[in-house]
JSON list of C-alpha atoms in Angstrom, two decimals:
[
{"chain": "A", "resi": 1, "resn": "MET", "atom": "CA", "xyz": [18.78, 91.09, -52.34]},
{"chain": "A", "resi": 2, "resn": "ALA", "atom": "CA", "xyz": [19.15, 93.18, -49.16]},
{"chain": "A", "resi": 3, "resn": "ALA", "atom": "CA", "xyz": [21.51, 92.08, -46.36]},
{"chain": "A", "resi": 4, "resn": "PHE", "atom": "CA", "xyz": [20.39, 89.34, -44.07]},
{"chain": "A", "resi": 5, "resn": "THR", "atom": "CA", "xyz": [21.76, 87.07, -41.31]},
{"chain": "A", "resi": 6, "resn": "LEU", "atom": "CA", "xyz": [21.47, 83.20, -41.14]},
{"chain": "A", "resi": 7, "resn": "GLU", "atom": "CA", "xyz": [22.27, 80.94, -38.23]},
{"chain": "A", "resi": 8, "resn": "ALA", "atom": "CA", "xyz": [23.35, 77.30, -37.99]},
{"chain": "A", "resi": 9, "resn": "ALA", "atom": "CA", "xyz": [23.13, 75.33, -34.74]},
{"chain": "A", "resi": 10, "resn": "PRO", "atom": "CA", "xyz": [25.97, 73.18, -33.53]},
{"chain": "A", "resi": 11, "resn": "GLY", "atom": "CA", "xyz": [26.12, 69.69, -35.23]},
{"chain": "A", "resi": 12, "resn": "THR", "atom": "CA", "xyz": [24.92, 70.90, -38.61]},
{"chain": "A", "resi": 13, "resn": "ASP", "atom": "CA", "xyz": [26.73, 69.96, -41.83]},
{"chain": "A", "resi": 14, "resn": "ILE", "atom": "CA", "xyz": [26.52, 68.84, -45.41]},
{"chain": "A", "resi": 15, "resn": "TRP", "atom": "CA", "xyz": [29.06, 66.11, -46.10]},
{"chain": "A", "resi": 16, "resn": "ARG", "atom": "CA", "xyz": [29.37, 62.58, -47.47]},
{"chain": "A", "resi": 17, "resn": "LYS", "atom": "CA", "xyz": [32.34, 60.35, -46.91]},
{"chain": "A", "resi": 18, "resn": "PRO", "atom": "CA", "xyz": [32.79, 56.58, -47.41]},
{"chain": "A", "resi": 19, "resn": "PRO", "atom": "CA", "xyz": [31.84, 54.15, -46.16]},
{"chain": "A", "resi": 20, "resn": "THR", "atom": "CA", "xyz": [28.69, 55.36, -44.41]},
{"chain": "A", "resi": 21, "resn": "THR", "atom": "CA", "xyz": [28.81, 59.10, -43.53]},
{"chain": "A", "resi": 22, "resn": "ASP", "atom": "CA", "xyz": [25.98, 61.05, -45.26]},
{"chain": "A", "resi": 23, "resn": "VAL", "atom": "CA", "xyz": [25.06, 64.21, -43.34]},
{"chain": "A", "resi": 24, "resn": "TRP", "atom": "CA", "xyz": [22.50, 66.63, -44.64]},
{"chain": "A", "resi": 25, "resn": "ASN", "atom": "CA", "xyz": [21.12, 68.77, -41.70]},
{"chain": "A", "resi": 26, "resn": "ALA", "atom": "CA", "xyz": [22.36, 72.30, -42.38]},
{"chain": "A", "resi": 27, "resn": "PRO", "atom": "CA", "xyz": [19.51, 74.82, -42.39]},
{"chain": "A", "resi": 28, "resn": "ILE", "atom": "CA", "xyz": [18.52, 75.72, -45.97]},
{"chain": "A", "resi": 29, "resn": "SER", "atom": "CA", "xyz": [16.54, 78.81, -46.79]},
{"chain": "A", "resi": 30, "resn": "ARG", "atom": "CA", "xyz": [16.07, 81.62, -49.40]},
{"chain": "A", "resi": 31, "resn": "THR", "atom": "CA", "xyz": [16.45, 78.99, -52.24]},
{"chain": "A", "resi": 32, "resn": "SER", "atom": "CA", "xyz": [16.25, 80.06, -55.84]},
{"chain": "A", "resi": 33, "resn": "SER", "atom": "CA", "xyz": [15.21, 77.21, -58.17]},
{"chain": "A", "resi": 34, "resn": "GLY", "atom": "CA", "xyz": [15.13, 76.86, -61.95]},
{"chain": "A", "resi": 35, "resn": "PRO", "atom": "CA", "xyz": [16.02, 74.62, -64.84]},
{"chain": "A", "resi": 36, "resn": "LEU", "atom": "CA", "xyz": [19.71, 73.60, -64.83]},
{"chain": "A", "resi": 37, "resn": "LYS", "atom": "CA", "xyz": [19.91, 74.65, -68.53]},
{"chain": "A", "resi": 38, "resn": "LYS", "atom": "CA", "xyz": [18.96, 78.26, -67.64]},
{"chain": "A", "resi": 39, "resn": "PHE", "atom": "CA", "xyz": [21.37, 78.75, -64.73]},
{"chain": "A", "resi": 40, "resn": "GLN", "atom": "CA", "xyz": [23.94, 81.52, -65.44]},
{"chain": "A", "resi": 41, "resn": "SER", "atom": "CA", "xyz": [25.53, 82.50, -62.13]},
{"chain": "A", "resi": 42, "resn": "ALA", "atom": "CA", "xyz": [25.26, 82.82, -58.37]},
{"chain": "A", "resi": 43, "resn": "ARG", "atom": "CA", "xyz": [27.09, 85.14, -56.03]},
{"chain": "A", "resi": 44, "resn": "ALA", "atom": "CA", "xyz": [27.24, 85.73, -52.29]},
{"chain": "A", "resi": 45, "resn": "THR", "atom": "CA", "xyz": [29.17, 88.20, -50.12]},
{"chain": "A", "resi": 46, "resn": "PHE", "atom": "CA", "xyz": [29.34, 87.16, -46.51]},
{"chain": "A", "resi": 47, "resn": "TRP", "atom": "CA", "xyz": [31.34, 87.02, -43.18]},
{"chain": "A", "resi": 48, "resn": "ALA", "atom": "CA", "xyz": [31.08, 85.52, -39.76]},
{"chain": "A", "resi": 49, "resn": "ASP", "atom": "CA", "xyz": [32.84, 85.35, -36.39]},
{"chain": "A", "resi": 50, "resn": "TRP", "atom": "CA", "xyz": [34.57, 81.97, -37.19]},
{"chain": "A", "resi": 51, "resn": "SER", "atom": "CA", "xyz": [35.61, 80.10, -34.14]},
{"chain": "A", "resi": 52, "resn": "GLU", "atom": "CA", "xyz": [34.81, 76.39, -34.39]},
{"chain": "A", "resi": 53, "resn": "ARG", "atom": "CA", "xyz": [36.48, 73.78, -36.57]},
{"chain": "A", "resi": 54, "resn": "TYR", "atom": "CA", "xyz": [34.66, 73.47, -39.99]},
{"chain": "A", "resi": 55, "resn": "ASP", "atom": "CA", "xyz": [32.41, 76.54, -39.46]},
{"chain": "A", "resi": 56, "resn": "GLN", "atom": "CA", "xyz": [31.36, 77.22, -42.98]},
{"chain": "A", "resi": 57, "resn": "ALA", "atom": "CA", "xyz": [29.29, 79.60, -45.19]},
{"chain": "A", "resi": 58, "resn": "GLY", "atom": "CA", "xyz": [28.91, 80.42, -48.83]},
{"chain": "A", "resi": 59, "resn": "LEU", "atom": "CA", "xyz": [26.77, 78.95, -51.67]},
{"chain": "A", "resi": 60, "resn": "LEU", "atom": "CA", "xyz": [24.98, 75.60, -51.92]},
{"chain": "A", "resi": 61, "resn": "LEU", "atom": "CA", "xyz": [23.94, 74.16, -55.37]},
{"chain": "A", "resi": 62, "resn": "VAL", "atom": "CA", "xyz": [21.89, 71.03, -55.74]},
{"chain": "A", "resi": 63, "resn": "PRO", "atom": "CA", "xyz": [21.29, 69.63, -59.27]},
{"chain": "A", "resi": 64, "resn": "LYS", "atom": "CA", "xyz": [18.66, 66.94, -59.61]},
{"chain": "A", "resi": 65, "resn": "PRO", "atom": "CA", "xyz": [16.14, 65.38, -61.96]},
{"chain": "A", "resi": 66, "resn": "SER", "atom": "CA", "xyz": [12.84, 67.07, -61.84]},
{"chain": "A", "resi": 67, "resn": "SER", "atom": "CA", "xyz": [11.23, 63.79, -60.72]},
{"chain": "A", "resi": 68, "resn": "ALA", "atom": "CA", "xyz": [13.67, 63.51, -57.86]},
{"chain": "A", "resi": 69, "resn": "SER", "atom": "CA", "xyz": [12.49, 66.67, -56.00]},
{"chain": "A", "resi": 70, "resn": "ALA", "atom": "CA", "xyz": [11.45, 64.63, -52.98]},
{"chain": "A", "resi": 71, "resn": "VAL", "atom": "CA", "xyz": [14.63, 62.52, -52.72]},
{"chain": "A", "resi": 72, "resn": "PHE", "atom": "CA", "xyz": [16.40, 63.16, -49.47]},
{"chain": "A", "resi": 73, "resn": "PRO", "atom": "CA", "xyz": [19.25, 63.66, -48.98]},
{"chain": "A", "resi": 74, "resn": "PRO", "atom": "CA", "xyz": [20.01, 64.67, -52.60]},
{"chain": "A", "resi": 75, "resn": "ALA", "atom": "CA", "xyz": [22.50, 62.58, -54.54]},
{"chain": "A", "resi": 76, "resn": "LYS", "atom": "CA", "xyz": [24.57, 65.42, -55.91]},
{"chain": "A", "resi": 77, "resn": "TRP", "atom": "CA", "xyz": [25.52, 68.77, -54.61]},
{"chain": "A", "resi": 78, "resn": "ILE", "atom": "CA", "xyz": [28.15, 71.47, -54.57]},
{"chain": "A", "resi": 79, "resn": "LYS", "atom": "CA", "xyz": [29.09, 73.84, -51.71]},
{"chain": "A", "resi": 80, "resn": "THR", "atom": "CA", "xyz": [31.64, 76.55, -51.88]},
{"chain": "A", "resi": 81, "resn": "GLY", "atom": "CA", "xyz": [32.71, 79.54, -49.73]},
{"chain": "A", "resi": 82, "resn": "LEU", "atom": "CA", "xyz": [34.77, 79.73, -46.54]},
{"chain": "A", "resi": 83, "resn": "GLU", "atom": "CA", "xyz": [35.46, 77.00, -44.06]},
{"chain": "A", "resi": 84, "resn": "PHE", "atom": "CA", "xyz": [37.33, 77.43, -40.66]},
{"chain": "A", "resi": 85, "resn": "TYR", "atom": "CA", "xyz": [40.11, 74.90, -40.63]},
{"chain": "A", "resi": 86, "resn": "LEU", "atom": "CA", "xyz": [43.48, 74.76, -38.74]},
{"chain": "A", "resi": 87, "resn": "GLY", "atom": "CA", "xyz": [42.57, 77.82, -36.82]},
{"chain": "A", "resi": 88, "resn": "LYS", "atom": "CA", "xyz": [41.63, 80.22, -39.63]},
{"chain": "A", "resi": 89, "resn": "PRO", "atom": "CA", "xyz": [39.14, 80.67, -42.44]},
{"chain": "A", "resi": 90, "resn": "HIS", "atom": "CA", "xyz": [40.08, 79.08, -45.80]},
{"chain": "A", "resi": 91, "resn": "LEU", "atom": "CA", "xyz": [38.55, 79.28, -49.31]},
{"chain": "A", "resi": 92, "resn": "SER", "atom": "CA", "xyz": [36.69, 76.00, -49.64]},
{"chain": "A", "resi": 93, "resn": "THR", "atom": "CA", "xyz": [34.82, 73.93, -52.34]},
{"chain": "A", "resi": 94, "resn": "VAL", "atom": "CA", "xyz": [33.17, 70.58, -51.94]},
{"chain": "A", "resi": 95, "resn": "GLY", "atom": "CA", "xyz": [31.71, 68.59, -54.87]},
{"chain": "A", "resi": 96, "resn": "CYS", "atom": "CA", "xyz": [29.62, 65.50, -54.32]},
{"chain": "A", "resi": 97, "resn": "ASP", "atom": "CA", "xyz": [28.71, 63.17, -57.17]},
{"chain": "A", "resi": 98, "resn": "ARG", "atom": "CA", "xyz": [28.93, 59.77, -55.43]},
{"chain": "A", "resi": 99, "resn": "PHE", "atom": "CA", "xyz": [30.97, 60.76, -52.41]},
{"chain": "A", "resi": 100, "resn": "ALA", "atom": "CA", "xyz": [32.36, 64.27, -51.58]},
{"chain": "A", "resi": 101, "resn": "ASP", "atom": "CA", "xyz": [35.74, 65.71, -52.19]},
{"chain": "A", "resi": 102, "resn": "TRP", "atom": "CA", "xyz": [37.10, 68.85, -50.69]},
{"chain": "A", "resi": 103, "resn": "SER", "atom": "CA", "xyz": [39.57, 71.51, -51.78]},
{"chain": "A", "resi": 104, "resn": "VAL", "atom": "CA", "xyz": [40.90, 74.29, -49.55]},
{"chain": "A", "resi": 105, "resn": "GLY", "atom": "CA", "xyz": [43.13, 77.24, -50.22]},
{"chain": "A", "resi": 106, "resn": "PRO", "atom": "CA", "xyz": [44.60, 80.12, -48.24]},
{"chain": "A", "resi": 107, "resn": "LEU", "atom": "CA", "xyz": [42.51, 83.29, -47.62]},
{"chain": "A", "resi": 108, "resn": "SER", "atom": "CA", "xyz": [44.00, 86.71, -47.38]},
{"chain": "A", "resi": 109, "resn": "LEU", "atom": "CA", "xyz": [41.74, 89.80, -47.22]},
{"chain": "A", "resi": 110, "resn": "SER", "atom": "CA", "xyz": [42.54, 93.10, -48.82]},
{"chain": "A", "resi": 111, "resn": "GLU", "atom": "CA", "xyz": [41.78, 96.27, -46.82]},
{"chain": "A", "resi": 112, "resn": "GLY", "atom": "CA", "xyz": [38.54, 96.85, -48.69]},
{"chain": "A", "resi": 113, "resn": "GLU", "atom": "CA", "xyz": [37.25, 93.38, -47.91]},
{"chain": "A", "resi": 114, "resn": "ARG", "atom": "CA", "xyz": [37.75, 93.46, -44.22]},
{"chain": "A", "resi": 115, "resn": "PRO", "atom": "CA", "xyz": [34.34, 93.48, -42.52]},
{"chain": "A", "resi": 116, "resn": "PRO", "atom": "CA", "xyz": [33.66, 96.76, -40.54]},
{"chain": "A", "resi": 117, "resn": "ALA", "atom": "CA", "xyz": [34.04, 95.86, -36.87]},
{"chain": "A", "resi": 118, "resn": "ASP", "atom": "CA", "xyz": [30.86, 97.76, -35.94]},
{"chain": "A", "resi": 119, "resn": "GLU", "atom": "CA", "xyz": [28.71, 96.15, -38.60]},
{"chain": "A", "resi": 120, "resn": "GLY", "atom": "CA", "xyz": [29.97, 92.58, -39.11]},
{"chain": "A", "resi": 121, "resn": "VAL", "atom": "CA", "xyz": [28.83, 92.75, -42.75]},
{"chain": "A", "resi": 122, "resn": "GLY", "atom": "CA", "xyz": [31.21, 92.54, -45.70]},
{"chain": "A", "resi": 123, "resn": "GLY", "atom": "CA", "xyz": [34.03, 90.09, -46.27]},
{"chain": "A", "resi": 124, "resn": "VAL", "atom": "CA", "xyz": [34.47, 87.57, -49.05]},
{"chain": "A", "resi": 125, "resn": "THR", "atom": "CA", "xyz": [32.54, 87.28, -52.32]},
{"chain": "A", "resi": 126, "resn": "ILE", "atom": "CA", "xyz": [32.17, 83.92, -53.96]},
{"chain": "A", "resi": 127, "resn": "GLU", "atom": "CA", "xyz": [30.66, 83.30, -57.49]},
{"chain": "A", "resi": 128, "resn": "VAL", "atom": "CA", "xyz": [29.79, 80.20, -59.44]},
{"chain": "A", "resi": 129, "resn": "VAL", "atom": "CA", "xyz": [29.40, 80.72, -63.18]},
{"chain": "A", "resi": 130, "resn": "ARG", "atom": "CA", "xyz": [28.36, 78.56, -66.12]},
{"chain": "A", "resi": 131, "resn": "GLU", "atom": "CA", "xyz": [31.04, 78.75, -68.78]},
{"chain": "A", "resi": 132, "resn": "GLY", "atom": "CA", "xyz": [31.99, 76.90, -71.95]},
{"chain": "A", "resi": 133, "resn": "ASP", "atom": "CA", "xyz": [34.97, 76.65, -74.31]},
{"chain": "A", "resi": 134, "resn": "GLU", "atom": "CA", "xyz": [36.12, 74.29, -77.15]},
{"chain": "A", "resi": 135, "resn": "HIS", "atom": "CA", "xyz": [36.35, 71.55, -74.63]},
{"chain": "A", "resi": 136, "resn": "GLY", "atom": "CA", "xyz": [32.82, 71.67, -73.39]},
{"chain": "A", "resi": 137, "resn": "ARG", "atom": "CA", "xyz": [30.74, 73.08, -70.54]},
{"chain": "A", "resi": 138, "resn": "SER", "atom": "CA", "xyz": [31.30, 73.41, -66.86]},
{"chain": "A", "resi": 139, "resn": "PHE", "atom": "CA", "xyz": [30.72, 75.45, -63.70]},
{"chain": "A", "resi": 140, "resn": "TRP", "atom": "CA", "xyz": [33.62, 77.67, -62.62]},
{"chain": "A", "resi": 141, "resn": "VAL", "atom": "CA", "xyz": [33.98, 78.79, -58.95]},
{"chain": "A", "resi": 142, "resn": "TYR", "atom": "CA", "xyz": [35.62, 82.14, -58.35]},
{"chain": "A", "resi": 143, "resn": "ARG", "atom": "CA", "xyz": [36.61, 84.38, -55.55]},
{"chain": "A", "resi": 144, "resn": "LEU", "atom": "CA", "xyz": [35.84, 87.94, -56.47]},
{"chain": "A", "resi": 145, "resn": "VAL", "atom": "CA", "xyz": [37.70, 91.00, -55.19]},
{"chain": "A", "resi": 146, "resn": "LEU", "atom": "CA", "xyz": [35.33, 94.00, -55.37]},
{"chain": "A", "resi": 147, "resn": "ASP", "atom": "CA", "xyz": [35.91, 97.69, -55.20]},
{"chain": "A", "resi": 148, "resn": "ALA", "atom": "CA", "xyz": [33.90, 100.10, -53.04]},
{"chain": "A", "resi": 149, "resn": "GLU", "atom": "CA", "xyz": [31.16, 100.31, -55.65]},
{"chain": "A", "resi": 150, "resn": "GLY", "atom": "CA", "xyz": [30.85, 96.58, -56.07]},
{"chain": "A", "resi": 151, "resn": "GLY", "atom": "CA", "xyz": [32.79, 96.43, -59.27]},
{"chain": "A", "resi": 152, "resn": "VAL", "atom": "CA", "xyz": [35.04, 93.37, -59.90]},
{"chain": "A", "resi": 153, "resn": "VAL", "atom": "CA", "xyz": [38.71, 94.20, -59.41]},
{"chain": "A", "resi": 154, "resn": "GLU", "atom": "CA", "xyz": [39.96, 90.62, -59.63]},
{"chain": "A", "resi": 155, "resn": "ARG", "atom": "CA", "xyz": [38.46, 87.24, -60.40]},
{"chain": "A", "resi": 156, "resn": "ILE", "atom": "CA", "xyz": [40.44, 84.47, -58.80]},
{"chain": "A", "resi": 157, "resn": "PRO", "atom": "CA", "xyz": [39.69, 81.00, -60.17]},
{"chain": "A", "resi": 158, "resn": "LEU", "atom": "CA", "xyz": [39.27, 78.35, -57.56]},
{"chain": "A", "resi": 159, "resn": "ARG", "atom": "CA", "xyz": [37.80, 75.31, -59.18]},
{"chain": "A", "resi": 160, "resn": "GLU", "atom": "CA", "xyz": [36.26, 73.90, -62.37]},
{"chain": "A", "resi": 161, "resn": "ILE", "atom": "CA", "xyz": [33.37, 71.51, -61.92]},
{"chain": "A", "resi": 162, "resn": "CYS", "atom": "CA", "xyz": [32.50, 69.48, -65.03]},
{"chain": "A", "resi": 163, "resn": "TRP", "atom": "CA", "xyz": [30.23, 66.66, -63.92]},
{"chain": "A", "resi": 164, "resn": "VAL", "atom": "CA", "xyz": [27.28, 68.89, -63.00]},
{"chain": "A", "resi": 165, "resn": "LEU", "atom": "CA", "xyz": [26.49, 69.84, -66.61]},
{"chain": "A", "resi": 166, "resn": "ALA", "atom": "CA", "xyz": [26.85, 66.30, -67.96]},
{"chain": "A", "resi": 167, "resn": "GLU", "atom": "CA", "xyz": [23.32, 65.54, -66.78]},
{"chain": "A", "resi": 168, "resn": "GLU", "atom": "CA", "xyz": [21.18, 68.49, -67.92]},
{"chain": "A", "resi": 169, "resn": "GLU", "atom": "CA", "xyz": [19.11, 65.79, -69.57]},
{"chain": "A", "resi": 170, "resn": "ASP", "atom": "CA", "xyz": [19.23, 62.05, -69.02]},
{"chain": "A", "resi": 171, "resn": "GLY", "atom": "CA", "xyz": [18.80, 59.52, -71.78]},
{"chain": "A", "resi": 172, "resn": "GLU", "atom": "CA", "xyz": [15.00, 59.94, -71.76]},
{"chain": "A", "resi": 173, "resn": "GLY", "atom": "CA", "xyz": [15.12, 63.81, -72.00]},
{"chain": "A", "resi": 174, "resn": "GLU", "atom": "CA", "xyz": [14.08, 64.46, -68.37]},
{"chain": "A", "resi": 175, "resn": "GLU", "atom": "CA", "xyz": [14.83, 67.97, -67.38]},
{"chain": "A", "resi": 176, "resn": "TRP", "atom": "CA", "xyz": [17.15, 68.63, -64.47]},
{"chain": "A", "resi": 177, "resn": "VAL", "atom": "CA", "xyz": [16.54, 71.46, -62.00]},
{"chain": "A", "resi": 178, "resn": "LEU", "atom": "CA", "xyz": [18.97, 73.40, -59.82]},
{"chain": "A", "resi": 179, "resn": "ASP", "atom": "CA", "xyz": [18.46, 74.68, -56.30]},
{"chain": "A", "resi": 180, "resn": "VAL", "atom": "CA", "xyz": [20.78, 77.51, -55.19]},
{"chain": "A", "resi": 181, "resn": "SER", "atom": "CA", "xyz": [20.88, 78.63, -51.61]},
{"chain": "A", "resi": 182, "resn": "PRO", "atom": "CA", "xyz": [23.06, 80.50, -49.17]},
{"chain": "A", "resi": 183, "resn": "LEU", "atom": "CA", "xyz": [25.00, 78.07, -47.03]},
{"chain": "A", "resi": 184, "resn": "VAL", "atom": "CA", "xyz": [25.64, 78.13, -43.22]},
{"chain": "A", "resi": 185, "resn": "ALA", "atom": "CA", "xyz": [26.72, 75.16, -41.09]},
{"chain": "A", "resi": 186, "resn": "ARG", "atom": "CA", "xyz": [28.50, 74.55, -37.81]},
{"chain": "A", "resi": 187, "resn": "PRO", "atom": "CA", "xyz": [29.57, 70.79, -37.66]},
{"chain": "A", "resi": 188, "resn": "GLU", "atom": "CA", "xyz": [31.22, 71.04, -34.24]},
{"chain": "A", "resi": 189, "resn": "LYS", "atom": "CA", "xyz": [28.73, 69.34, -31.90]},
{"chain": "A", "resi": 190, "resn": "SER", "atom": "CA", "xyz": [30.41, 70.61, -28.75]},
{"chain": "A", "resi": 191, "resn": "ALA", "atom": "CA", "xyz": [29.87, 74.27, -29.63]},
{"chain": "A", "resi": 192, "resn": "THR", "atom": "CA", "xyz": [27.56, 76.06, -27.21]},
{"chain": "A", "resi": 193, "resn": "GLU", "atom": "CA", "xyz": [26.16, 78.69, -29.64]},
{"chain": "A", "resi": 194, "resn": "ALA", "atom": "CA", "xyz": [24.90, 78.92, -33.15]},
{"chain": "A", "resi": 195, "resn": "LEU", "atom": "CA", "xyz": [27.03, 80.26, -35.97]},
{"chain": "A", "resi": 196, "resn": "LYS", "atom": "CA", "xyz": [25.75, 83.62, -37.18]},
{"chain": "A", "resi": 197, "resn": "VAL", "atom": "CA", "xyz": [26.64, 84.53, -40.81]},
{"chain": "A", "resi": 198, "resn": "ALA", "atom": "CA", "xyz": [26.07, 88.04, -42.08]},
{"chain": "A", "resi": 199, "resn": "PHE", "atom": "CA", "xyz": [25.26, 88.01, -45.85]},
{"chain": "A", "resi": 200, "resn": "LYS", "atom": "CA", "xyz": [25.75, 91.36, -47.49]},
{"chain": "A", "resi": 201, "resn": "SER", "atom": "CA", "xyz": [24.27, 89.96, -50.68]},
{"chain": "A", "resi": 202, "resn": "PHE", "atom": "CA", "xyz": [22.99, 86.73, -52.31]},
{"chain": "A", "resi": 203, "resn": "GLU", "atom": "CA", "xyz": [21.95, 86.76, -56.00]},
{"chain": "A", "resi": 204, "resn": "VAL", "atom": "CA", "xyz": [21.21, 84.14, -58.66]},
{"chain": "A", "resi": 205, "resn": "HIS", "atom": "CA", "xyz": [20.78, 84.84, -62.41]},
{"chain": "A", "resi": 206, "resn": "TRP", "atom": "CA", "xyz": [18.82, 82.60, -64.81]},
{"chain": "A", "resi": 207, "resn": "GLN", "atom": "CA", "xyz": [18.61, 82.88, -68.53]},
{"chain": "A", "resi": 208, "resn": "SER", "atom": "CA", "xyz": [15.25, 84.45, -69.47]}
]
């Protein structure tokens, strides 16, 4: 997919925290949907002029029963990418089954990853991949370091998420679907401008 820019107004977020916080008002677009069983991977490369606490961008994945398409907000979701925290962007992954949990890690950019100052496009690449081994199935979240031609130089594991594939079918055989979207959000309500995120790429692969 060609490069594009998405915006998120102040006060937008996706977050669920006990006892009562359940926010789902980030702008969602360019969604790719398909059967959860056929999902293979999703990848996005993006950057922004991060400035406000919790500014965030990356990938959003929403698994749900096919009959629950109209349920809002969705019960389960995953978001992963970058989040601006303690004055700098961090690698970030949030998984929500009942309530959300959040993991963050330090970010350092190689020379090839630094976004060109005159373009504002480039930056970090995040990938979510279906994987399996002798212990079972899961989604793995990776940060990818790419070369100038887009080849993978290094695949850095960030998090394994197991619960999402436990419900590919419920007890009655109902099929689950997965929505995959680029993520942008600016939770800070006092911000005076929208967060603009430049996506160099966004791609989702499904089993044929």
